[in-house]
Amino acid sequence: MTTDALLLYGTPAVEAEPVRLSAGALSADFVNGNLRTIRHGGTEVLRAIAYIVRDRDWGTYEPTLTDLVIDQNVDTFSVSYSASCTGPDGSRLRFRATIEGSAEGRLTFDVSALPESDFETNRCGFCILHPIARLAGSQVTVEHTDGHVVATRLPELIDPWQPFKNIRAIIHQVRPGVTAECRMDGDTFEMEDQRNWSDASYKTYVRPLALPWPYVLPAGQPLRQTISLRIAGEGTAPAAAVASEPVRVELGEAGSRLPDIGVVIYPEDVETALANLSTLTTLGPQQLLFHYDPTRGHGLDALRAFARLATAYPAEATLECVAACAGDLDAELSGVAALVRRAGLNLSAIAVSPSVDRQSTPPGSAWPECPPLEEVYAAARRAFPDIRAGGGMFSYFTELNRKRVPADQLDFVTHCTCPIVHAADDLSIMQSLEALPFITQSVRSIFGAKPYRIGPSTIAMRQNPYGGATKPNPGGQRIAMADSDPRHAGLFAAAWTIGYAARVAPAGLEMLTLSSFTGPFGVLASSGEPVAEGSPRPIFQAIKGLCELAGLAHVAARTSDETKVLALAGRSATGETVAWLANLTADDVPVDISAFGRDHLVTTPYAITRIG
């Protein structure tokens, strides 16, 4: 097993091991004051119960825990602690938490909070995560705050808004004969479909988004919330998997071609790319995605820089063009076209999106002023009549789901994802891969067979649609909404990248972009990383492998445990099958690869392995 944390995560810091709490068939992991992976009889009931305090940009405070006491017996467990959060203005919120669980299938998480001074927040209270595995589209019973009870279903396709509001309790089936009731007291709760952001959960949270935010918790005014989970029934628990049993890879039929792989290039990246042209050639992307944003000062010089790189590396080139939409659309976009011609930049496609659409419009908020998208895309067509024109959102699927573009005017639709919008721990990032098939299925449901592109999608957040800015991360920590993430420099990112491509491959994308060439989203290292500055990061090998698969027929590949190992396979015209495996865990995982005419192998933590 690899033990070098720097190589695995791009940082020597490792996450604290969770404390496993158990009482009979009930178990949960206690992590940083909250509960993760709540199981009954080995079946995941809830993904998390967490008391969350967010700042005005939706960043999450990391509370300081004191007076922690954990008691465990055969039939019960209990946890208690005190905690505090300090705002940027020095304001402080203190709270006291108690957690109790019993073998009767009961779990209670209670928090009493007290602001020492007026405390500004966008959210303060519990978030409950229901997993999507086995639950998407399933029947649930919802009790509302007025006592009304409704039998309904969790969404199968991703709901752009809140599927349920004014919630007091949710009941779902854990397995045949066993149900779980999650009851929420102390405030009004509602649910959002977190798959919008590639989270693998439905999130029930406190305080309706239609109410104003940020808001102020008045000094000295206490608030208390309680989450009660009750699991009932006598259903038979599924047989537990043998831990030492290898993960089995199975191959299916060949289908649509695997997508071109793109690399996003920012104006400030061009000189480094030109200085490392042989490395770019070795990487082998089929597409260069040039990011062009006149609202941030990009102009003729940026386009000329792109033209130099496009000449030196003659791949397909798409201009990701942010439109200010502040005046005459024809004048604006024909002006961009004139600059492209002056720069000598040969494009195969342009993707256009209004600048304001990079900011989210949450439920209850007023939509910003923006010309109708039909007019934006018509102007783009007139300005660039001889190349393909695409559109969508340069932010995330969330925004595309909420503001659906007129696809009949477009040659392709596009959006990005980011796994650290809500949480940035290692497990949550890898679990985000579970949500990707639901995203692609939802896009196909909305836009049919329209050519479809995803990216740039990276672990770090390149823009923050939900606040004023991304979070600076000079210390290289694991923080949500950060503009850089240390794991991008480690083996972790390579495994996540292969896993990402495997999850979206059935959608038949025409292009997938999962990195830039340089910088915090790139394939070349900066100083202080596991490899020497300027040399390829581990993600380089993953992107190179995807570039080599591009254009091959996608071969359906499944594994017997996709929480541990994902597989991506392609078949050439000559019948050769090539596959990449990604170990998504921090453990050695044995893999049965008899489907490839070989016995087995042992994949090391976050390793990517080529077969064929």
Coordinates of C-alpha atoms in Angstrom, one line a residue:
M1 CA 0.0 0.0 0.0
T2 CA 1.2 3.5 -0.9
T3 CA 1.8 5.5 2.3
D4 CA 3.1 8.7 0.9
A5 CA 0.2 11.2 1.6
L6 CA 1.9 13.9 -0.6
L7 CA 1.8 11.5 -3.6
L8 CA -1.8 10.5 -2.9
Y9 CA -3.3 13.8 -2.1
G10 CA -0.9 16.5 -3.1
T11 CA -0.5 17.4 0.6
P12 CA 1.0 15.7 3.6
A13 CA -2.1 16.3 5.5
V14 CA -4.5 13.4 5.8
E15 CA -8.1 13.4 7.0
A16 CA -8.8 12.2 10.5
E17 CA -10.1 8.7 10.7
P18 CA -13.8 8.6 11.5
V19 CA -15.0 7.1 14.8
R20 CA -17.3 4.2 14.1
L21 CA -20.3 4.3 16.4
S22 CA -22.5 1.2 16.6
A23 CA -25.4 -0.2 18.6
G24 CA -26.8 -3.5 17.4
A25 CA -27.6 -3.2 13.6
L26 CA -27.3 0.6 13.7
S27 CA -23.9 2.2 12.9
A28 CA -22.6 5.7 11.9
D29 CA -19.3 7.4 11.4
F30 CA -18.6 10.4 13.6
V31 CA -16.5 12.9 11.6
N32 CA -15.7 16.5 12.8
G33 CA -18.8 16.8 14.9
N34 CA -21.2 15.3 12.3
L35 CA -22.5 11.8 11.3
R36 CA -21.6 10.1 8.0
T37 CA -22.7 6.8 6.4
I38 CA -25.5 5.9 8.8
R39 CA -26.3 2.2 8.2
H40 CA -28.7 -0.4 9.5
G41 CA -27.8 -4.0 8.9
G42 CA -25.1 -2.9 6.6
T43 CA -27.5 -0.9 4.3
E44 CA -26.9 2.9 4.1
V45 CA -29.9 4.7 5.5
L46 CA -28.7 8.2 5.4
R47 CA -25.5 9.6 3.9
A48 CA -25.1 12.3 6.6
I49 CA -26.7 14.2 9.3
A50 CA -24.6 17.4 9.7
Y51 CA -25.0 20.7 11.6
I52 CA -23.8 23.3 9.1
V53 CA -23.1 27.0 9.5
R54 CA -22.4 28.9 6.2
D55 CA -21.1 32.4 5.5
R56 CA -22.5 35.0 3.2
D57 CA -20.8 33.4 0.2
W58 CA -22.1 29.9 1.1
G59 CA -18.7 28.9 2.4
T60 CA -18.8 26.4 5.3
Y61 CA -17.3 27.2 8.7
E62 CA -15.1 24.6 10.3
P63 CA -16.2 24.7 13.9
T64 CA -13.8 24.2 16.8
L65 CA -14.9 21.3 18.9
T66 CA -14.2 21.1 22.7
D67 CA -15.4 18.9 25.6
L68 CA -15.8 15.9 23.3
V69 CA -17.1 12.8 25.1
I70 CA -17.9 9.5 23.3
D71 CA -19.4 6.6 25.1
Q72 CA -20.1 3.2 23.4
N73 CA -21.8 0.2 24.8
V74 CA -23.1 -3.0 23.1
D75 CA -26.6 -1.6 22.7
T76 CA -26.1 2.2 22.8
F77 CA -23.7 5.0 22.0
S78 CA -23.7 8.7 22.8
V79 CA -21.6 11.7 21.9
S80 CA -21.5 15.2 23.3
Y81 CA -19.4 18.2 22.5
S82 CA -19.3 22.0 22.4
A83 CA -18.3 24.0 19.4
S84 CA -18.0 27.5 18.1
C85 CA -17.7 29.4 14.8
T86 CA -16.1 32.9 14.4
G87 CA -17.2 35.2 11.7
P88 CA -14.9 37.5 9.7
D89 CA -16.0 40.4 11.8
G90 CA -15.2 38.6 15.1
S91 CA -18.8 37.6 15.8
R92 CA -19.1 34.2 17.5
L93 CA -21.7 31.5 17.5
R94 CA -21.5 28.8 20.1
F95 CA -23.5 25.5 20.2
R96 CA -23.8 22.3 22.2
A97 CA -24.5 19.0 20.5
T98 CA -25.6 15.6 21.8
I99 CA -26.0 12.4 19.7
E100 CA -27.6 9.2 21.0
G101 CA -28.1 5.9 19.3
S102 CA -29.6 2.6 20.3
A103 CA -29.9 -1.0 19.1
E104 CA -33.7 -0.4 18.7
G105 CA -32.9 1.5 15.6
R106 CA -33.2 5.0 17.1
L107 CA -30.8 7.9 16.6
T108 CA -31.1 11.5 17.9
F109 CA -28.9 14.4 17.0
D110 CA -29.8 17.6 19.1
V111 CA -28.1 21.0 18.9
S112 CA -28.7 24.1 20.9
A113 CA -27.0 27.2 19.6
L114 CA -26.4 30.7 21.1
P115 CA -25.0 33.7 19.2
E116 CA -22.7 35.7 21.5
S117 CA -23.2 38.7 19.2
D118 CA -25.2 39.3 16.1
F119 CA -24.0 36.6 13.7
E120 CA -24.5 36.8 9.9
T121 CA -25.1 33.5 8.0
N122 CA -26.7 32.1 4.9
R123 CA -27.6 28.9 6.7
C124 CA -27.4 27.7 10.3
G125 CA -28.8 24.3 11.1
F126 CA -29.1 20.7 10.1
C127 CA -28.6 19.2 6.6
I128 CA -29.8 15.6 6.1
L129 CA -28.5 13.7 3.1
H130 CA -30.5 10.8 1.6
P131 CA -28.3 8.7 -0.7
I132 CA -29.2 8.4 -4.4
A133 CA -28.1 4.7 -4.7
R134 CA -31.2 2.6 -4.6
L135 CA -33.4 5.6 -3.6
A136 CA -33.6 7.7 -6.8
G137 CA -37.2 7.5 -8.1
S138 CA -38.3 5.4 -5.1
Q139 CA -41.5 5.9 -3.0
V140 CA -41.3 8.1 0.1
T141 CA -43.9 9.5 2.5
V142 CA -43.5 13.2 3.4
E143 CA -45.1 14.8 6.4
H144 CA -45.4 18.5 6.1
T145 CA -45.2 21.1 8.8
D146 CA -49.0 21.5 8.8
G147 CA -49.5 17.8 9.5
H148 CA -50.5 16.9 5.9
V149 CA -49.0 13.6 4.8
V150 CA -48.3 12.8 1.2
A151 CA -47.2 9.5 -0.5
T152 CA -44.8 10.5 -3.3
R153 CA -41.5 9.7 -5.0
L154 CA -38.0 11.0 -4.9
P155 CA -37.1 12.5 -8.4
E156 CA -35.6 10.1 -10.9
L157 CA -34.4 12.8 -13.3
I158 CA -32.8 15.8 -11.5
D159 CA -35.3 18.3 -10.2
P160 CA -34.1 21.9 -10.9
W161 CA -36.0 23.2 -7.9
Q162 CA -37.0 21.8 -4.5
P163 CA -39.0 18.6 -4.9
F164 CA -40.5 19.0 -1.3
K165 CA -41.0 22.0 0.9
N166 CA -42.3 22.6 4.5
I167 CA -41.0 19.2 5.6
R168 CA -41.4 17.8 9.1
A169 CA -40.6 14.1 8.4
I170 CA -39.6 11.8 5.5
I171 CA -40.2 8.0 5.5
H172 CA -38.4 5.7 3.1
Q173 CA -37.8 2.0 2.7
V174 CA -34.4 0.8 3.7
R175 CA -34.9 -2.7 2.4
P176 CA -38.0 -4.9 2.1
G177 CA -39.7 -4.9 5.5
V178 CA -37.6 -2.1 7.0
T179 CA -38.5 1.6 6.9
A180 CA -36.7 4.7 8.2
E181 CA -38.4 7.8 9.5
C182 CA -36.3 11.0 9.7
R183 CA -38.1 13.7 11.7
M184 CA -36.9 17.3 11.8
D185 CA -37.8 19.7 14.6
G186 CA -36.9 23.3 15.4
D187 CA -37.4 25.0 12.0
T188 CA -38.9 24.6 8.6
F189 CA -37.0 22.2 6.3
E190 CA -37.1 21.7 2.6
M191 CA -35.3 19.4 0.1
E192 CA -33.1 20.1 -2.9
D193 CA -31.9 17.6 -5.4
Q194 CA -28.1 17.9 -4.8
R195 CA -27.4 15.9 -8.0
N196 CA -27.6 19.3 -9.7
W197 CA -24.2 20.0 -8.2
S198 CA -22.9 16.4 -8.7
D199 CA -23.5 15.5 -5.0
A200 CA -24.7 12.0 -4.7
S201 CA -27.6 12.8 -2.4
Y202 CA -30.9 14.5 -1.8
K203 CA -30.4 17.2 0.8
T204 CA -33.0 18.3 3.3
Y205 CA -31.9 21.5 4.9
V206 CA -33.1 24.2 7.3
R207 CA -34.6 27.6 6.4
P208 CA -36.4 27.9 3.0
L209 CA -34.3 29.5 0.3
A210 CA -37.2 31.8 -0.5
L211 CA -36.5 33.7 2.7
P212 CA -33.8 36.4 2.6
W213 CA -30.1 35.6 2.9
P214 CA -27.7 36.3 4.3
Y215 CA -29.6 36.8 7.6
V216 CA -28.6 37.7 11.1
L217 CA -28.9 35.5 14.2
P218 CA -29.6 38.0 17.0
A219 CA -27.2 38.1 19.9
G220 CA -28.4 36.1 22.9
Q221 CA -31.3 34.5 21.2
P222 CA -31.0 30.7 21.5
L223 CA -32.1 28.3 18.7
R224 CA -32.5 24.5 19.0
Q225 CA -33.0 21.9 16.4
T226 CA -33.4 18.1 16.6
I227 CA -33.1 15.3 14.1
S228 CA -34.7 12.0 15.1
L229 CA -34.2 8.8 13.0
R230 CA -36.4 5.8 13.7
I231 CA -35.8 2.5 11.9
A232 CA -38.5 -0.1 12.2
G233 CA -39.2 -3.5 10.7
E234 CA -37.9 -7.0 10.6
G235 CA -36.6 -7.4 7.1
T236 CA -33.7 -9.6 6.4
A237 CA -30.3 -7.9 6.1
P238 CA -28.5 -8.5 2.8
A239 CA -25.5 -10.8 2.9
A240 CA -22.4 -8.9 3.7
A241 CA -19.7 -8.9 1.0
V242 CA -16.5 -10.6 1.8
A243 CA -13.9 -7.8 2.2
S244 CA -11.1 -9.8 0.6
E245 CA -13.2 -10.8 -2.4
P246 CA -11.8 -9.2 -5.6
V247 CA -13.8 -6.6 -7.4
R248 CA -14.9 -8.2 -10.7
V249 CA -14.8 -6.4 -14.0
E250 CA -17.5 -7.3 -16.6
L251 CA -17.5 -6.2 -20.2
G252 CA -20.6 -5.6 -22.4
E253 CA -21.4 -4.6 -25.9
A254 CA -19.6 -1.9 -27.9
G255 CA -21.6 1.3 -28.5
S256 CA -21.1 4.9 -29.5
R257 CA -17.6 6.5 -29.9
L258 CA -15.7 7.8 -26.9
P259 CA -15.4 11.6 -26.9
D260 CA -12.7 13.9 -28.0
I261 CA -10.7 15.1 -25.0
G262 CA -10.2 18.8 -24.6
V263 CA -7.8 20.9 -22.6
V264 CA -8.9 24.4 -21.6
I265 CA -6.4 27.2 -22.3
Y266 CA -6.5 30.6 -20.6
P267 CA -4.6 33.5 -22.1
E268 CA -2.0 33.5 -19.3
D269 CA -1.3 29.8 -20.0
V270 CA -0.3 30.2 -23.7
E271 CA 3.4 31.0 -23.2
T272 CA 3.9 28.0 -20.9
A273 CA 2.1 25.8 -23.3
L274 CA 4.3 26.9 -26.2
A275 CA 7.4 26.4 -24.1
N276 CA 6.2 22.8 -23.4
L277 CA 4.9 22.0 -26.8
S278 CA 6.4 18.5 -26.9
T279 CA 4.6 17.7 -23.6
L280 CA 1.3 19.0 -25.0
T281 CA 1.9 16.8 -28.1
T282 CA 2.6 13.8 -25.9
L283 CA -0.6 14.5 -24.0
G284 CA -2.4 14.5 -27.3
P285 CA -5.8 16.3 -26.7
Q286 CA -8.0 16.4 -29.8
Q287 CA -9.4 19.8 -28.8
L288 CA -8.2 23.0 -27.4
L289 CA -10.8 25.0 -25.6
F290 CA -9.8 28.7 -25.5
H291 CA -11.4 30.7 -22.7
Y292 CA -12.1 34.2 -23.8
D293 CA -13.8 36.7 -21.4
P294 CA -14.0 40.4 -22.6
T295 CA -15.6 41.3 -19.2
R296 CA -12.2 40.5 -17.6
G297 CA -10.0 42.3 -20.1
H298 CA -9.5 39.7 -22.8
G299 CA -9.1 41.2 -26.2
L300 CA -6.9 41.0 -29.4
D301 CA -3.7 40.1 -27.5
A302 CA -5.4 37.1 -26.0
L303 CA -6.8 35.9 -29.3
R304 CA -3.3 36.4 -30.9
A305 CA -1.8 34.2 -28.2
F306 CA -4.4 31.6 -28.9
A307 CA -3.6 31.8 -32.6
R308 CA 0.1 31.1 -31.9
L309 CA -0.7 28.0 -29.9
A310 CA -3.3 26.8 -32.4
T311 CA -0.7 27.1 -35.2
A312 CA 1.9 25.2 -33.1
Y313 CA -0.5 22.5 -32.0
P314 CA -3.1 22.2 -34.9
A315 CA -6.0 20.5 -33.0
E316 CA -9.6 21.4 -33.3
A317 CA -10.2 24.7 -31.5
T318 CA -13.3 26.0 -29.7
L319 CA -13.6 29.5 -28.3
E320 CA -15.4 29.6 -25.0
C321 CA -16.7 33.1 -25.3
V322 CA -18.3 35.0 -22.4
A323 CA -20.8 37.5 -23.8
A324 CA -21.3 40.7 -21.8
C325 CA -24.8 41.2 -23.3
A326 CA -24.7 44.9 -22.1
G327 CA -25.7 46.5 -25.5
D328 CA -26.3 45.6 -29.1
L329 CA -25.7 41.9 -29.4
D330 CA -24.8 42.0 -33.1
A331 CA -22.2 44.7 -32.4
E332 CA -20.7 42.8 -29.5
L333 CA -20.4 39.4 -31.2
S334 CA -19.5 40.7 -34.6
G335 CA -16.8 42.6 -32.8
V336 CA -15.4 39.4 -31.3
A337 CA -15.5 37.8 -34.8
A338 CA -13.5 40.7 -36.3
L339 CA -10.9 40.4 -33.6
V340 CA -10.7 36.6 -34.2
R341 CA -10.0 37.3 -37.9
R342 CA -7.4 40.0 -37.1
A343 CA -5.7 37.5 -34.7
G344 CA -5.5 34.8 -37.4
L345 CA -7.2 32.3 -35.1
N346 CA -8.9 29.4 -37.0
L347 CA -11.8 28.0 -35.0
S348 CA -13.9 24.9 -35.5
A349 CA -16.5 26.0 -33.0
I350 CA -17.6 28.8 -30.7
A351 CA -19.6 28.3 -27.4
V352 CA -21.3 31.5 -26.2
S353 CA -22.9 32.1 -22.8
P354 CA -24.0 35.4 -21.2
S355 CA -21.8 36.6 -18.4
V356 CA -24.7 36.9 -15.9
D357 CA -25.5 33.3 -16.4
R358 CA -22.3 32.3 -14.6
Q359 CA -24.1 33.4 -11.4
S360 CA -26.8 31.2 -10.0
T361 CA -30.3 32.3 -9.5
P362 CA -31.5 30.4 -6.4
P363 CA -35.2 29.6 -5.7
G364 CA -37.0 32.8 -4.7
S365 CA -34.4 35.1 -6.2
A366 CA -35.0 37.6 -9.1
W367 CA -33.5 36.6 -12.4
P368 CA -30.8 39.1 -13.5
E369 CA -31.4 41.2 -16.7
C370 CA -30.3 39.3 -19.7
P371 CA -31.4 39.3 -23.4
P372 CA -33.4 36.2 -24.4
L373 CA -31.0 33.4 -25.2
E374 CA -32.7 33.0 -28.6
E375 CA -31.4 36.5 -29.5
V376 CA -27.9 35.8 -28.1
Y377 CA -27.5 32.6 -30.1
A378 CA -28.9 34.2 -33.3
A379 CA -26.4 37.0 -33.0
A380 CA -23.6 34.4 -32.5
R381 CA -24.8 32.6 -35.7
R382 CA -24.7 35.8 -37.7
A383 CA -21.2 36.7 -36.4
F384 CA -19.7 33.2 -36.9
P385 CA -21.7 31.8 -39.9
D386 CA -19.1 29.3 -41.0
I387 CA -18.4 27.4 -37.8
R388 CA -20.4 25.3 -35.3
A389 CA -22.1 27.3 -32.6
G390 CA -22.8 25.9 -29.1
G391 CA -24.2 27.2 -25.9
G392 CA -25.3 26.2 -22.4
M393 CA -23.7 27.2 -19.2
F394 CA -20.0 27.8 -18.4
S395 CA -21.0 27.1 -14.8
Y396 CA -22.7 23.9 -13.7
F397 CA -25.5 21.6 -14.7
T398 CA -27.6 23.3 -12.0
E399 CA -27.8 26.5 -14.0
L400 CA -28.5 24.7 -17.3
N401 CA -31.3 22.7 -15.5
R402 CA -32.8 25.9 -14.2
K403 CA -32.4 28.0 -17.4
R404 CA -32.7 25.6 -20.3
V405 CA -31.2 26.9 -23.5
P406 CA -33.1 26.8 -26.9
A407 CA -31.1 23.8 -28.2
D408 CA -32.7 23.9 -31.7
Q409 CA -30.5 27.0 -32.4
L410 CA -27.4 25.2 -31.3
D411 CA -25.0 22.6 -32.7
F412 CA -24.1 21.4 -29.2
V413 CA -25.0 22.0 -25.6
T414 CA -22.4 22.3 -22.8
H415 CA -22.0 22.6 -19.1
C416 CA -19.4 21.9 -16.3
T417 CA -19.5 20.3 -12.9
C418 CA -17.5 20.7 -9.7
P419 CA -17.4 18.3 -6.8
I420 CA -16.5 20.7 -4.0
V421 CA -19.6 23.0 -4.1
H422 CA -20.9 21.7 -0.8
A423 CA -18.2 19.5 0.7
A424 CA -14.5 18.9 0.1
D425 CA -13.7 15.7 2.0
D426 CA -12.1 12.8 0.1
L427 CA -15.2 10.6 0.4
S428 CA -17.6 13.2 -0.9
I429 CA -15.5 14.0 -3.9
M430 CA -15.3 10.4 -5.0
Q431 CA -19.0 9.8 -4.2
S432 CA -19.8 12.7 -6.6
L433 CA -19.0 10.4 -9.4
E434 CA -22.3 8.5 -8.6
A435 CA -24.3 11.5 -9.6
L436 CA -22.8 12.0 -13.1
P437 CA -25.0 9.4 -14.8
F438 CA -28.1 11.1 -13.5
I439 CA -26.8 14.4 -14.8
T440 CA -26.2 13.0 -18.3
Q441 CA -29.5 11.2 -18.3
S442 CA -31.3 14.5 -17.3
V443 CA -29.5 16.4 -20.1
R444 CA -30.5 13.7 -22.6
S445 CA -34.1 13.9 -21.3
I446 CA -34.1 17.7 -21.9
F447 CA -32.1 18.0 -25.1
G448 CA -32.5 14.6 -26.7
A449 CA -29.7 13.5 -29.0
K450 CA -28.2 17.0 -29.4
P451 CA -24.4 16.8 -29.5
Y452 CA -23.3 17.2 -25.9
R453 CA -20.1 18.5 -24.3
I454 CA -19.0 18.6 -20.6
G455 CA -16.2 20.7 -19.1
P456 CA -14.0 22.1 -18.0
S457 CA -14.8 20.0 -14.9
T458 CA -12.1 19.9 -12.3
I459 CA -11.9 19.2 -8.5
A460 CA -11.1 22.9 -7.8
M461 CA -13.7 25.5 -8.5
R462 CA -12.8 27.8 -11.4
Q463 CA -15.7 30.2 -10.6
N464 CA -18.3 30.5 -7.9
P465 CA -21.9 31.0 -9.1
Y466 CA -23.1 31.1 -5.5
G467 CA -21.0 33.9 -4.0
G468 CA -18.8 36.8 -4.7
A469 CA -15.7 34.7 -5.5
T470 CA -14.0 31.3 -5.1
K471 CA -12.2 30.7 -1.9
P472 CA -8.4 31.3 -1.9
N473 CA -6.5 28.3 -0.7
P474 CA -2.9 29.3 -0.1
G475 CA -2.5 26.6 2.6
G476 CA -3.5 23.8 0.2
Q477 CA -6.4 22.6 2.4
R478 CA -9.5 20.6 1.7
I479 CA -12.0 23.4 1.6
A480 CA -15.3 23.8 -0.4
M481 CA -15.5 26.3 -3.2
A482 CA -11.7 26.7 -3.4
D483 CA -9.9 28.1 -6.4
S484 CA -7.2 25.4 -6.1
D485 CA -7.2 21.9 -4.5
P486 CA -4.1 20.0 -3.4
R487 CA -5.6 16.7 -4.6
H488 CA -5.4 17.9 -8.2
A489 CA -1.6 17.3 -7.9
G490 CA -1.9 13.8 -6.5
L491 CA -2.9 10.3 -7.5
F492 CA -6.3 11.1 -6.2
A493 CA -7.1 13.4 -9.2
A494 CA -5.9 10.8 -11.7
A495 CA -8.3 8.2 -10.2
W496 CA -11.2 10.8 -10.1
T497 CA -10.5 11.7 -13.7
I498 CA -10.7 8.2 -15.0
G499 CA -13.7 7.6 -12.8
Y500 CA -15.4 10.7 -14.2
A501 CA -14.9 9.6 -17.8
A502 CA -16.2 6.1 -17.0
R503 CA -19.4 7.5 -15.5
V504 CA -20.2 9.8 -18.4
A505 CA -19.1 7.5 -21.2
P506 CA -22.6 6.0 -21.8
A507 CA -24.0 9.4 -22.6
G508 CA -22.2 9.6 -26.0
L509 CA -20.5 12.9 -25.4
E510 CA -18.7 14.5 -28.4
M511 CA -16.1 16.3 -26.1
L512 CA -15.0 16.0 -22.5
T513 CA -12.6 18.5 -20.8
L514 CA -11.2 17.6 -17.4
S515 CA -8.1 19.8 -17.1
S516 CA -6.2 22.8 -18.3
F517 CA -2.6 22.5 -19.5
T518 CA -1.0 24.6 -16.8
G519 CA -2.0 26.3 -13.6
P520 CA -4.2 25.0 -10.7
F521 CA -6.3 23.0 -13.1
G522 CA -3.5 21.8 -15.3
V523 CA -1.4 18.7 -16.0
L524 CA 2.0 20.4 -15.2
A525 CA 3.2 20.6 -11.6
S526 CA 3.9 23.8 -9.6
S527 CA 6.5 24.0 -6.8
G528 CA 6.1 22.0 -3.7
E529 CA 4.2 19.2 -5.3
P530 CA 4.8 15.4 -5.3
V531 CA 6.7 15.8 -8.6
A532 CA 9.2 18.4 -9.8
E533 CA 7.9 21.8 -10.9
G534 CA 7.1 21.8 -14.6
S535 CA 6.9 18.0 -14.9
P536 CA 3.7 16.1 -15.5
R537 CA 1.3 15.6 -12.5
P538 CA -0.3 12.2 -12.0
I539 CA -3.4 13.5 -13.7
F540 CA -1.3 13.8 -16.9
Q541 CA -1.3 10.0 -17.4
A542 CA -5.1 9.9 -16.9
I543 CA -5.7 12.6 -19.5
K544 CA -3.2 11.0 -21.9
G545 CA -5.0 7.7 -21.5
L546 CA -8.4 9.3 -22.3
C547 CA -6.9 11.0 -25.3
E548 CA -5.7 7.6 -26.6
L549 CA -9.2 6.2 -26.1
A550 CA -10.9 9.0 -28.0
G551 CA -12.7 7.9 -31.1
L552 CA -12.8 4.2 -30.1
A553 CA -16.1 2.5 -29.6
H554 CA -17.2 2.6 -26.0
V555 CA -17.4 -0.8 -24.5
A556 CA -19.8 -1.1 -21.6
A557 CA -17.7 -1.9 -18.5
R558 CA -19.1 -2.5 -15.0
T559 CA -17.5 -3.6 -11.8
S560 CA -19.0 -5.5 -8.9
D561 CA -18.3 -2.6 -6.5
E562 CA -18.3 0.8 -8.2
T563 CA -17.7 2.5 -4.9
K564 CA -14.2 1.0 -5.1
V565 CA -13.2 0.6 -8.7
L566 CA -14.6 2.1 -12.0
A567 CA -13.7 0.9 -15.4
L568 CA -13.6 2.6 -18.8
A569 CA -13.1 0.6 -22.0
G570 CA -12.9 1.2 -25.7
R571 CA -12.6 -1.0 -28.8
S572 CA -10.6 -0.2 -31.9
A573 CA -11.6 -0.9 -35.5
T574 CA -9.3 -3.9 -35.4
G575 CA -11.2 -5.4 -32.4
E576 CA -8.6 -4.6 -29.7
T577 CA -10.1 -3.7 -26.3
V578 CA -8.3 -1.2 -24.1
A579 CA -9.5 -0.4 -20.6
W580 CA -8.5 1.8 -17.7
L581 CA -9.3 1.0 -14.1
A582 CA -9.4 3.5 -11.3
N583 CA -9.1 2.6 -7.6
L584 CA -11.3 5.2 -5.9
T585 CA -10.1 4.3 -2.4
A586 CA -7.2 4.8 0.0
D587 CA -6.8 1.0 0.2
D588 CA -5.3 -1.8 -1.9
V589 CA -8.1 -3.4 -3.9
P590 CA -7.8 -6.8 -5.6
V591 CA -9.5 -6.8 -9.0
D592 CA -10.6 -9.9 -11.0
I593 CA -9.8 -9.1 -14.7
S594 CA -10.6 -12.5 -16.1
A595 CA -12.8 -10.6 -18.6
F596 CA -9.6 -9.6 -20.3
G597 CA -8.1 -13.1 -20.3
R598 CA -6.0 -12.4 -17.3
D599 CA -6.3 -13.6 -13.7
H600 CA -6.3 -10.7 -11.3
L601 CA -4.3 -7.7 -10.0
V602 CA -4.1 -5.7 -6.9
T603 CA -4.6 -1.9 -7.4
T604 CA -2.9 0.4 -4.9
P605 CA -4.6 3.5 -3.4
Y606 CA -6.0 5.8 -6.1
A607 CA -4.1 4.0 -8.8
I608 CA -5.1 4.0 -12.5
T609 CA -4.2 0.9 -14.5
R610 CA -4.2 0.4 -18.2
I611 CA -5.2 -3.1 -19.5
G612 CA -4.8 -4.0 -23.2

